[in-house]
Coordinates of C-alpha atoms in Angstrom, one line a residue:
Chain A
M1 CA 66.9 110.0 141.7
I2 CA 65.5 113.6 141.5
D3 CA 67.6 116.7 141.5
V4 CA 66.1 120.2 141.5
A5 CA 67.9 123.5 141.7
G6 CA 66.4 126.9 142.1
L7 CA 63.0 125.8 140.7
E8 CA 60.4 128.6 140.3
V9 CA 57.0 127.5 139.1
G10 CA 53.7 129.4 139.0
Y11 CA 50.3 129.7 137.5
S12 CA 49.7 133.0 135.8
D13 CA 50.8 135.6 138.3
T14 CA 51.0 133.3 141.4
L15 CA 54.3 131.8 142.2
V16 CA 53.8 128.4 143.8
L17 CA 57.3 127.0 144.0
Q18 CA 59.7 129.7 145.2
G19 CA 63.1 128.7 143.9
I20 CA 63.3 125.4 145.7
S21 CA 66.4 123.1 145.6
L22 CA 66.4 119.5 146.7
K23 CA 67.9 116.2 146.1
I24 CA 65.6 113.2 146.5
P25 CA 67.4 109.9 147.1
E26 CA 66.3 106.5 145.8
G27 CA 63.8 104.4 147.8
A28 CA 60.6 105.6 149.3
V29 CA 60.5 109.3 149.8
G30 CA 57.6 111.3 151.3
L31 CA 56.7 114.8 150.0
L32 CA 54.9 116.3 153.0
G33 CA 53.2 119.6 153.3
P34 CA 49.8 121.2 154.0
N35 CA 47.3 121.7 151.2
G36 CA 48.6 124.3 148.8
S37 CA 52.2 123.9 149.7
G38 CA 53.3 123.0 146.2
K39 CA 53.6 119.2 146.4
S40 CA 51.4 118.5 143.3
T41 CA 52.9 121.4 141.5
L42 CA 56.4 120.0 142.0
I43 CA 55.2 116.6 140.7
K44 CA 53.6 118.1 137.7
T45 CA 56.7 120.1 136.9
L46 CA 58.8 117.0 137.2
L47 CA 56.5 115.3 134.6
G48 CA 56.7 118.3 132.2
H49 CA 53.0 119.4 132.7
L50 CA 54.2 122.8 134.0
K51 CA 57.1 124.8 132.7
A52 CA 59.6 126.2 135.3
R53 CA 60.0 130.0 135.2
S54 CA 63.6 129.5 136.3
G55 CA 65.8 126.8 137.7
S56 CA 66.5 123.3 136.5
G57 CA 65.9 119.8 137.4
S58 CA 66.3 116.1 136.5
V59 CA 64.4 112.9 137.1
L60 CA 66.4 109.7 136.8
G61 CA 69.2 111.8 135.2
L62 CA 66.8 113.2 132.5
D63 CA 66.4 116.9 132.1
I64 CA 62.8 117.9 133.0
A65 CA 62.6 120.7 130.5
R66 CA 63.8 118.8 127.4
R67 CA 63.3 115.1 128.1
F68 CA 59.9 115.0 129.7
L69 CA 58.5 112.4 127.3
D70 CA 61.4 110.1 128.3
I71 CA 60.7 110.8 131.9
R72 CA 57.0 109.9 131.5
Q73 CA 58.0 106.7 129.8
R74 CA 60.1 105.6 132.9
V75 CA 57.8 107.1 135.6
G76 CA 54.3 106.0 136.7
Y77 CA 52.0 108.7 137.9
M78 CA 49.0 108.4 140.2
P79 CA 47.1 111.7 140.1
E80 CA 45.5 113.2 143.2
R81 CA 42.1 113.7 141.7
D82 CA 39.7 111.0 140.6
C83 CA 40.3 110.4 136.9
F84 CA 39.5 107.6 134.5
F85 CA 38.8 106.7 130.9
A86 CA 35.1 106.9 130.7
G87 CA 33.1 104.1 129.2
M88 CA 35.7 101.4 129.8
N89 CA 36.0 98.5 132.2
G90 CA 39.0 98.0 134.5
I91 CA 41.0 95.8 132.2
A92 CA 40.5 97.9 129.1
S93 CA 41.4 101.1 130.9
V94 CA 44.6 99.7 132.4
A95 CA 45.6 98.0 129.1
Y96 CA 44.9 101.3 127.3
A97 CA 47.2 103.2 129.8
G98 CA 49.9 100.6 128.9
Q99 CA 49.4 101.0 125.2
L100 CA 49.7 104.8 125.5
V101 CA 53.3 104.2 126.8
G102 CA 54.0 102.1 123.8
M103 CA 53.2 98.6 124.9
S104 CA 51.6 96.3 122.3
Y105 CA 47.9 95.4 122.8
A106 CA 48.7 91.8 123.8
D107 CA 51.4 92.8 126.3
A108 CA 49.3 95.6 127.7
K109 CA 46.3 93.3 128.2
Q110 CA 48.3 90.6 129.9
R111 CA 50.1 93.1 132.1
A112 CA 46.7 94.7 133.0
H113 CA 45.5 91.4 134.4
E114 CA 48.6 91.0 136.5
V115 CA 48.6 94.5 138.0
L116 CA 44.9 94.5 138.7
N117 CA 45.4 91.3 140.6
Y118 CA 48.3 92.9 142.4
V119 CA 46.3 96.0 143.5
G120 CA 43.4 93.8 144.6
L121 CA 40.9 94.6 141.8
S122 CA 40.8 91.1 140.2
E123 CA 37.1 90.7 141.0
E124 CA 36.1 94.0 139.5
R125 CA 38.2 94.0 136.4
Y126 CA 35.3 93.7 134.0
R127 CA 33.2 96.3 135.7
A128 CA 32.8 99.7 134.2
V129 CA 35.3 102.1 135.8
D130 CA 32.6 104.8 135.9
S131 CA 30.9 102.8 138.6
Y132 CA 33.9 102.2 140.8
S133 CA 34.0 103.5 144.4
A134 CA 36.5 106.1 145.5
G135 CA 38.8 103.4 146.9
M136 CA 38.6 101.3 143.8
L137 CA 39.5 104.4 141.7
Q138 CA 42.6 104.8 143.8
R139 CA 43.6 101.2 143.2
I140 CA 43.0 101.5 139.4
K141 CA 45.0 104.7 139.3
L142 CA 47.8 102.7 140.9
A143 CA 47.4 99.9 138.4
Q144 CA 47.5 102.3 135.5
A145 CA 50.7 103.8 137.0
L146 CA 52.3 100.4 137.3
V147 CA 51.2 98.8 134.1
H148 CA 54.5 99.6 132.2
D149 CA 56.7 98.6 135.1
P150 CA 58.1 102.1 135.8
K151 CA 61.4 102.7 137.6
L152 CA 59.8 105.4 139.7
L153 CA 56.3 106.1 140.9
F154 CA 54.8 109.5 141.7
L155 CA 51.9 108.9 144.1
D156 CA 49.9 112.0 144.7
E157 CA 47.7 111.6 147.9
P158 CA 47.4 107.8 147.3
T159 CA 45.0 107.2 150.2
N160 CA 42.5 109.9 149.4
G161 CA 38.9 108.8 150.0
M162 CA 39.8 105.3 151.2
D163 CA 38.3 103.6 154.2
P164 CA 40.7 102.5 157.0
R165 CA 41.1 99.0 155.7
G166 CA 41.6 100.1 152.1
R167 CA 44.1 102.7 153.4
D168 CA 46.1 100.1 155.2
E169 CA 46.1 97.9 152.1
M170 CA 47.2 100.8 149.9
L171 CA 50.1 101.6 152.3
E172 CA 51.1 98.0 152.4
L173 CA 51.2 97.9 148.6
I174 CA 53.3 101.0 148.5
R175 CA 55.7 99.6 151.1
D176 CA 55.9 96.4 149.1
I177 CA 56.5 98.2 145.8
S178 CA 59.3 100.3 147.2
S179 CA 61.0 97.7 149.4
N180 CA 60.6 94.4 147.5
K181 CA 60.0 95.3 143.9
G182 CA 62.8 97.8 143.4
I183 CA 60.6 100.6 142.3
H184 CA 61.4 104.0 143.7
V185 CA 58.5 105.9 145.1
L186 CA 57.7 109.5 145.8
V187 CA 54.6 109.8 147.9
S188 CA 53.0 113.2 148.1
S189 CA 50.7 113.6 151.1
H190 CA 49.4 115.9 153.7
L191 CA 48.8 112.9 156.0
L192 CA 51.8 112.5 158.3
P193 CA 51.0 108.9 159.3
D194 CA 50.9 107.8 155.7
V195 CA 54.3 109.2 155.0
E196 CA 55.7 107.9 158.2
A197 CA 54.3 104.4 157.4
V198 CA 55.9 103.9 154.1
C199 CA 58.8 106.3 153.6
R200 CA 62.4 106.3 154.7
D201 CA 63.1 109.9 153.7
V202 CA 61.0 113.0 153.7
V203 CA 60.9 116.4 152.1
V204 CA 58.7 119.0 154.0
L205 CA 57.2 121.7 151.8
A206 CA 55.2 124.7 152.9
G207 CA 54.4 127.9 151.1
G208 CA 56.4 126.7 148.1
E209 CA 59.6 126.4 150.0
V210 CA 61.5 123.4 151.3
L211 CA 61.4 123.5 155.1
A212 CA 63.2 120.3 155.9
Q213 CA 64.5 117.2 154.1
G214 CA 66.3 114.1 155.1
D215 CA 66.1 110.7 156.7
I216 CA 63.0 110.4 158.9
E217 CA 64.8 108.5 161.6
S218 CA 67.5 111.1 162.0
M219 CA 65.0 113.9 161.9
R220 CA 63.0 112.4 164.7
V221 CA 66.0 112.3 167.0
S222 CA 66.0 115.8 168.6
A223 CA 68.9 117.9 167.4
G224 CA 68.7 120.1 170.4
G225 CA 70.2 117.7 173.0
S226 CA 66.9 116.7 174.4
Y227 CA 66.4 113.5 176.4
V228 CA 63.5 111.5 177.8
V229 CA 64.1 110.7 181.5
R230 CA 62.2 108.5 183.8
I231 CA 63.1 108.5 187.5
R232 CA 62.1 106.8 190.7
G233 CA 61.6 109.3 193.5
E234 CA 60.5 112.8 194.0
H235 CA 60.4 114.8 190.8
E236 CA 60.7 118.3 192.3
P237 CA 64.3 118.2 193.8
F238 CA 65.5 116.6 190.6
E239 CA 63.9 119.2 188.4
R240 CA 65.3 122.0 190.6
A241 CA 68.8 120.5 190.3
L242 CA 68.5 120.3 186.5
T243 CA 67.2 123.8 186.2
A244 CA 70.0 125.1 188.4
A245 CA 72.4 123.3 186.0
G246 CA 71.0 125.3 183.1
C247 CA 68.6 122.6 181.7
T248 CA 65.0 123.0 180.6
V249 CA 62.6 120.5 182.0
A250 CA 59.1 119.7 180.6
Q251 CA 56.6 116.9 181.4
G252 CA 56.7 114.1 178.9
E253 CA 54.4 111.3 178.2
R254 CA 53.7 108.5 180.8
A255 CA 55.3 110.2 183.8
T256 CA 58.5 110.9 182.0
L257 CA 60.4 114.2 181.8
R258 CA 61.7 115.8 178.7
V259 CA 65.1 117.4 179.6
T260 CA 66.8 119.7 177.2
L261 CA 70.4 120.2 178.2
G262 CA 72.1 123.6 178.3
D263 CA 74.7 124.6 175.6
G264 CA 77.7 122.2 175.6
A265 CA 76.4 120.1 178.5
G266 CA 76.5 116.3 178.5
T267 CA 74.4 113.7 180.1
D268 CA 76.6 113.7 183.2
V269 CA 74.5 116.8 184.2
V270 CA 71.4 114.4 184.5
W271 CA 73.3 111.9 186.7
R272 CA 74.6 114.7 188.9
A273 CA 71.1 116.2 189.3
A274 CA 69.8 112.7 190.2
R275 CA 72.4 112.4 192.9
E276 CA 71.6 115.9 194.3
G277 CA 67.9 115.2 194.1
G278 CA 68.1 111.8 195.7
V279 CA 66.4 110.0 192.9
Q280 CA 67.2 107.0 190.8
V281 CA 67.3 107.3 186.9
R282 CA 65.5 104.4 185.4
H283 CA 65.5 105.5 181.8
L284 CA 67.5 107.9 179.7
E285 CA 67.4 108.1 175.9
P286 CA 67.6 110.8 173.3
S287 CA 64.2 112.4 172.8
R288 CA 62.5 111.2 169.6
R289 CA 60.0 113.5 168.0
S290 CA 57.2 112.3 165.9
L291 CA 57.1 113.4 162.3
E292 CA 54.3 115.6 163.3
D293 CA 56.6 117.4 165.8
V294 CA 59.2 117.9 163.0
F295 CA 56.5 119.1 160.6
M296 CA 54.9 121.5 163.1
E297 CA 58.3 122.9 164.2
A298 CA 59.2 123.5 160.5
L299 CA 55.9 125.2 159.9
E300 CA 56.4 127.3 163.1
S301 CA 59.9 128.3 162.1
V302 CA 58.5 129.6 158.8
G303 CA 55.7 131.4 160.7
S304 CA 58.1 133.1 163.1
E305 CA 60.4 134.1 160.3
G306 CA 57.5 135.6 158.4
E307 CA 56.5 137.6 161.5
R308 CA 60.0 139.0 161.8
Chain B
M1 CA 46.4 86.4 152.0
A2 CA 48.1 89.8 152.1
L3 CA 47.9 91.7 148.9
Y4 CA 51.6 91.8 148.3
D5 CA 51.8 88.0 148.4
Q6 CA 49.8 88.0 145.2
G7 CA 53.0 88.9 143.4
Y8 CA 54.2 91.5 141.0
R9 CA 56.4 90.6 138.1
H10 CA 58.7 93.0 136.3
W11 CA 58.0 93.5 132.6
D12 CA 60.8 94.0 130.1
G13 CA 59.1 93.9 126.8
A14 CA 59.7 96.4 123.9
L15 CA 57.9 99.7 123.7
S16 CA 57.0 101.1 120.3
G17 CA 58.4 104.4 119.1
H18 CA 56.7 107.8 119.7
A19 CA 55.9 108.5 116.1
T20 CA 52.8 106.3 116.0
R21 CA 51.5 107.0 119.5
W22 CA 48.6 108.9 118.1
L23 CA 47.5 105.8 116.2
T24 CA 47.0 104.0 119.5
I25 CA 44.4 106.7 120.5
T26 CA 42.7 106.4 117.1
Q27 CA 42.6 102.7 116.9
H28 CA 41.4 102.4 120.5
G29 CA 38.8 105.1 120.0
V30 CA 37.4 103.5 116.8
R31 CA 37.2 100.1 118.4
Q32 CA 35.5 101.5 121.5
A33 CA 33.0 103.5 119.5
L34 CA 32.1 100.6 117.2
R35 CA 30.8 98.7 120.3
N36 CA 27.9 101.2 120.3
K37 CA 25.2 99.6 118.2
W38 CA 23.5 103.0 117.6
L39 CA 26.7 104.3 115.9
V40 CA 27.0 101.2 113.8
G41 CA 23.3 101.8 112.8
L42 CA 24.0 105.4 111.9
L43 CA 27.0 104.4 109.8
L44 CA 24.9 101.9 107.9
L45 CA 22.1 104.4 107.5
S46 CA 24.6 106.9 106.0
Q47 CA 24.8 104.5 103.0
L48 CA 21.1 104.8 102.2
P49 CA 21.4 107.8 99.9
M50 CA 24.0 105.9 97.9
I51 CA 21.6 103.0 97.6
G52 CA 18.8 105.2 96.5
L53 CA 20.9 107.0 93.9
S54 CA 22.2 103.6 92.7
F55 CA 18.6 102.8 91.6
V56 CA 18.5 106.1 89.8
A57 CA 21.8 105.2 88.1
Y58 CA 20.3 101.9 87.1
G59 CA 17.3 103.5 85.6
M60 CA 19.5 105.8 83.6
L61 CA 21.4 102.8 82.4
Q62 CA 18.2 101.3 81.0
A63 CA 17.8 104.6 79.1
G64 CA 21.4 104.3 78.0
D65 CA 20.7 100.9 76.5
R66 CA 18.0 102.3 74.4
I67 CA 20.3 105.1 73.2
A68 CA 23.0 102.6 72.4
Q69 CA 20.5 100.7 70.2
M70 CA 19.4 103.8 68.4
E71 CA 22.6 106.0 68.2
G72 CA 25.5 103.6 68.9
A73 CA 27.7 102.8 71.9
D74 CA 29.9 106.0 71.7
A75 CA 26.9 108.3 71.7
A76 CA 25.5 106.3 74.6
A77 CA 28.8 106.7 76.6
V78 CA 28.8 110.4 76.1
R79 CA 25.1 110.7 77.2
M80 CA 25.8 108.5 80.2
A81 CA 28.8 110.7 81.2
E82 CA 26.5 113.7 81.0
G83 CA 23.7 112.0 82.9
L84 CA 25.8 110.3 85.5
G85 CA 28.4 113.1 85.7
A86 CA 29.3 115.7 88.2
D87 CA 25.7 117.0 88.8
F88 CA 24.5 113.4 89.5
F89 CA 27.3 112.9 92.1
M90 CA 26.6 116.3 93.5
K91 CA 23.2 115.1 94.5
L92 CA 24.9 112.8 97.0
V93 CA 27.0 115.6 98.7
P94 CA 24.3 117.4 100.8
M95 CA 23.1 114.0 102.1
E96 CA 26.7 113.0 102.9
I97 CA 27.2 116.3 104.8
F98 CA 24.0 115.7 106.7
W99 CA 25.1 112.2 107.8
V100 CA 28.5 113.4 108.7
V101 CA 27.0 116.1 110.9
V102 CA 24.8 113.4 112.7
I103 CA 27.7 111.0 113.1
C104 CA 29.9 113.8 114.4
A105 CA 27.3 114.7 116.9
F106 CA 27.0 111.1 118.0
A107 CA 30.6 110.0 117.9
G108 CA 32.6 113.2 118.0
A109 CA 30.9 115.5 120.6
G110 CA 32.2 113.4 123.5
L111 CA 35.7 112.8 122.3
V112 CA 37.4 115.6 124.3
A113 CA 34.4 116.5 126.5
R114 CA 34.2 113.1 128.1
D115 CA 38.0 113.2 128.8
R116 CA 37.6 116.6 130.4
E117 CA 34.6 115.4 132.4
S118 CA 36.3 112.3 133.7
R119 CA 39.7 114.1 134.0
A120 CA 41.2 111.5 131.7
L121 CA 43.6 114.2 130.3
E122 CA 45.6 113.7 133.5
I123 CA 46.2 110.1 132.6
Y124 CA 46.9 110.8 128.9
F125 CA 49.5 113.4 129.7
S126 CA 51.2 111.3 132.4
R127 CA 52.1 109.1 129.4
P128 CA 54.7 110.0 126.8
L129 CA 52.2 111.9 124.7
T130 CA 52.2 115.5 123.5
R131 CA 49.1 117.5 123.0
L132 CA 49.6 117.2 119.3
D133 CA 49.6 113.4 119.6
Y134 CA 46.4 113.6 121.5
L135 CA 44.8 115.9 119.0
I136 CA 45.8 113.9 116.0
G137 CA 44.6 110.7 117.7
K138 CA 41.2 112.1 118.5
F139 CA 40.9 113.7 115.1
G140 CA 41.7 110.3 113.6
I141 CA 38.7 108.7 115.3
I142 CA 36.0 111.1 114.0
F143 CA 37.8 111.5 110.7
T144 CA 37.6 107.7 110.2
F145 CA 33.8 107.7 110.8
S146 CA 33.2 110.8 108.6
M147 CA 35.2 109.3 105.8
F148 CA 33.1 106.1 106.1
A149 CA 30.0 108.3 105.6
T150 CA 31.4 110.1 102.6
I151 CA 34.1 108.3 100.6
V152 CA 32.5 104.9 100.9
P153 CA 29.1 105.8 99.4
S154 CA 30.7 108.1 96.8
L155 CA 33.0 105.5 95.5
L156 CA 30.4 102.7 95.7
L157 CA 28.0 104.8 93.7
Y158 CA 30.7 105.5 91.1
A159 CA 31.5 101.8 91.0
V160 CA 27.8 101.0 90.5
A161 CA 27.7 103.5 87.6
V162 CA 30.8 102.0 86.0
I163 CA 29.8 98.3 86.5
C164 CA 26.4 98.8 85.0
Q165 CA 27.8 100.3 81.8
P166 CA 27.9 97.9 78.8
T167 CA 31.2 99.4 77.6
M168 CA 34.3 101.1 78.9
G169 CA 33.3 104.4 77.3
Y170 CA 31.8 105.8 80.5
L171 CA 35.0 105.0 82.5
K172 CA 37.2 106.8 79.9
Q173 CA 34.9 109.8 80.1
T174 CA 34.8 110.1 83.9
W175 CA 38.1 108.6 85.2
T176 CA 38.9 111.7 87.2
M177 CA 35.6 111.5 89.1
P178 CA 36.9 109.1 91.9
F179 CA 39.7 111.5 92.7
A180 CA 37.3 114.4 92.9
L181 CA 34.9 112.4 95.0
A182 CA 37.8 111.5 97.4
A183 CA 38.8 115.1 97.6
V184 CA 35.2 116.2 98.4
S185 CA 35.1 113.5 101.1
I186 CA 38.3 114.7 102.6
V187 CA 37.2 118.3 102.7
I188 CA 33.9 117.4 104.3
S189 CA 35.4 115.0 106.8
T190 CA 38.3 117.3 107.8
S191 CA 36.2 120.4 108.3
A192 CA 33.5 118.6 110.2
S193 CA 35.9 116.7 112.4
A194 CA 38.0 119.8 113.3
V195 CA 34.9 121.9 114.1
V196 CA 33.2 119.2 116.2
L197 CA 36.4 118.6 118.1
A198 CA 36.6 122.3 118.8
F199 CA 33.1 122.2 120.2
S200 CA 33.9 119.1 122.2
S201 CA 36.9 120.8 123.8
L202 CA 34.7 123.7 124.9
G203 CA 32.5 121.7 127.3
S204 CA 32.5 118.7 129.5
R205 CA 28.9 117.6 129.0
Y206 CA 28.9 115.8 125.7
R207 CA 25.2 116.0 125.2
L208 CA 25.3 119.8 125.4
V209 CA 28.3 119.8 123.0
A210 CA 26.2 117.6 120.5
V211 CA 23.3 120.1 120.8
G212 CA 25.7 123.0 120.2
W213 CA 27.2 121.4 117.2
I214 CA 23.9 120.5 115.6
G215 CA 22.7 124.0 116.4
F216 CA 25.7 125.6 114.8
Y217 CA 25.1 123.5 111.6
F218 CA 21.4 124.4 111.3
V219 CA 21.6 128.0 112.5
S220 CA 24.4 128.8 110.1
I221 CA 22.4 127.3 107.2
G222 CA 19.3 129.2 108.2
F223 CA 21.2 132.4 108.6
A224 CA 22.8 132.0 105.2
Q225 CA 19.4 131.3 103.5
M226 CA 17.9 134.2 105.3
L227 CA 20.6 136.6 104.2
F228 CA 20.5 135.3 100.6
G229 CA 16.7 135.6 100.6
L230 CA 16.8 139.2 101.9
T231 CA 19.7 140.5 99.8
K232 CA 19.8 138.1 96.8
Q233 CA 23.6 138.4 97.2
P234 CA 25.1 134.9 96.8
E235 CA 28.2 135.9 98.8
F236 CA 26.2 135.9 102.0
T237 CA 25.9 132.2 101.8
I238 CA 29.4 131.8 103.1
V239 CA 28.1 132.2 106.6
G240 CA 26.6 128.7 106.2
F241 CA 28.8 125.8 107.2
M242 CA 27.1 123.4 104.8
N243 CA 26.9 126.0 102.1
N244 CA 30.7 126.4 102.1
L245 CA 31.1 122.6 101.9
E246 CA 28.7 122.4 99.0
R247 CA 30.4 125.3 97.2
V248 CA 33.8 123.7 97.4
A249 CA 32.3 120.3 96.4
I250 CA 30.8 121.9 93.3
A251 CA 34.2 123.3 92.4
L252 CA 36.0 120.0 92.9
L253 CA 33.5 117.9 91.0
G254 CA 33.0 120.5 88.3
A255 CA 29.2 120.5 88.8
T256 CA 26.9 123.2 87.7
V257 CA 27.0 126.3 89.9
R258 CA 23.6 127.2 91.3
R259 CA 22.5 130.8 91.7
E260 CA 23.1 131.0 95.5
Y261 CA 26.7 129.8 94.9
D262 CA 27.6 132.2 92.2
Y263 CA 30.8 133.5 93.7
S264 CA 34.4 132.3 93.8
W265 CA 34.8 128.9 95.5
M266 CA 38.0 130.3 97.0
W267 CA 36.0 132.2 99.6
S268 CA 34.3 129.1 100.8
A269 CA 37.6 127.3 100.9
L270 CA 39.1 130.1 102.9
V271 CA 36.2 130.0 105.4
L272 CA 36.6 126.2 105.8
A273 CA 40.4 126.5 106.2
V274 CA 39.9 129.1 108.9
L275 CA 37.3 126.9 110.7
T276 CA 39.4 123.8 110.4
F277 CA 42.7 125.3 111.6
G278 CA 41.0 127.6 114.1
G279 CA 39.2 124.6 115.5
L280 CA 42.3 122.5 115.8
L281 CA 44.2 125.3 117.4
L282 CA 41.4 125.8 119.9
V283 CA 41.6 122.1 120.8
L284 CA 45.3 122.4 121.3
R285 CA 44.8 125.3 123.6
R286 CA 42.0 123.7 125.6
V287 CA 43.7 120.4 126.1
R288 CA 46.0 120.4 129.1
A289 CA 46.9 118.1 131.9
V290 CA 46.8 121.0 134.4
E291 CA 43.9 123.4 134.6
A292 CA 45.1 126.9 135.4
V293 CA 44.4 127.9 139.0
K294 CA 43.7 131.5 139.7

């Protein structure tokens, strides 16, 4: 869906994206990173708003440097900041956004009614957009991005400024768009739960570099041979036996232990230690990290590399 | 009912080509602006000078009838062409310029400024639009209103002058006048539209932009008059925006050159060209989807 190689982008003398390369698959993909990590810059470069200093990229097979107008015709973009056509009501402003893509007035108007219903703004469609609340502005930005039925949606911080209920509804809409409507979605956010809630894949950006990318489920499963173990019996002898076998043991959640096996060791080490410690293993499964753990580890790895 | 149950249908209609995308901005902008009753009122008021001069033309026609009775129809046509000629239509020009300036302040000052204030540029440029499409589209809006305040009264006044004539002699004598009037209208509308758009692109508060534009108009005239008054050198009047428009209009209509305009009209044309192209280039530079972050 999106392919980028060695992309360097900056503003005046500041380099924001430092030669990143990534392949974003179809479906719902999260672009995760702290503020200032280059998420919005990447989206703006993909839309042709910013020129790359070096490197190349394509969106839906279209070159970002030469065919940015074709890309914008096929992509819907929901900007991060509040933005609207001043002096218009909801219907007029969504219909105008459709006309700017090339839809006829009649088509754009009809479609505006449909998408405003879909995003939950049917009651406020004739109200001046200038008077909309932050949550309503988020919804109308989504409607404007959807009006021409794009193949791909770029959503930049889609839940910004929304109350908890509005946020849940927005995430539900995004999930529906990506899983039931056949529209691919790239969600840029610094909010881990948002990305976790709607995306299958994730790209972690920080300091203008790609720290990690891939399927969220497989990223959550610890790559370091770490397991969550719950036992019945005394912890101490069991932990001693594990440590003696070269494992690292830490306290997990809800009276569990997080056991990281030594190099090349298998789960038989755990069973042996249980026998030696005289305990019963009630639960043993690969340790699954939250996306936050993955994110924090990626950030820490960059931090420690920086210190070296 | 959950939101997603409300349905979403795919749309597979045809999209228009890119070449006329600017027209969407112009058409939409004109429709949107005409909802404002104040603007409609100003556009109607801008026709008042034409109505006033129509009465003058009618009065001259009465005199023409008497000439025709005394000296014959041909002599009357010649006298009419003199009386209702370039100098007569030149009387309309300063009033047209004034109304164009007022209309530009009202309808043009916010064209880019309000988009900057509401960050609508991000929406515009997330669509398949270039900055040139945006510029032409916005220019088209204010140009349309400016032309309404210039070409409509000019041609209507000429039509009144022709219709009231008893013979076709006047039309034969002055058939190039509509083209000259159209050219004057285009020069006034183009220059004013470009400059007001440039002002609009400089700020995000359209009221301040409107004040700046009106200020530019009156201060430049005042400065030109002051310099001319002090030095008696007509060349100094090229610092006045209106003065340049008038000087070029005099040349296009073939009207009598007044003392303060006793220099080549090419200088004024050059000043207007610089203001117009400079203004448009400034808008192109200022209009971006992404503000530079330093």
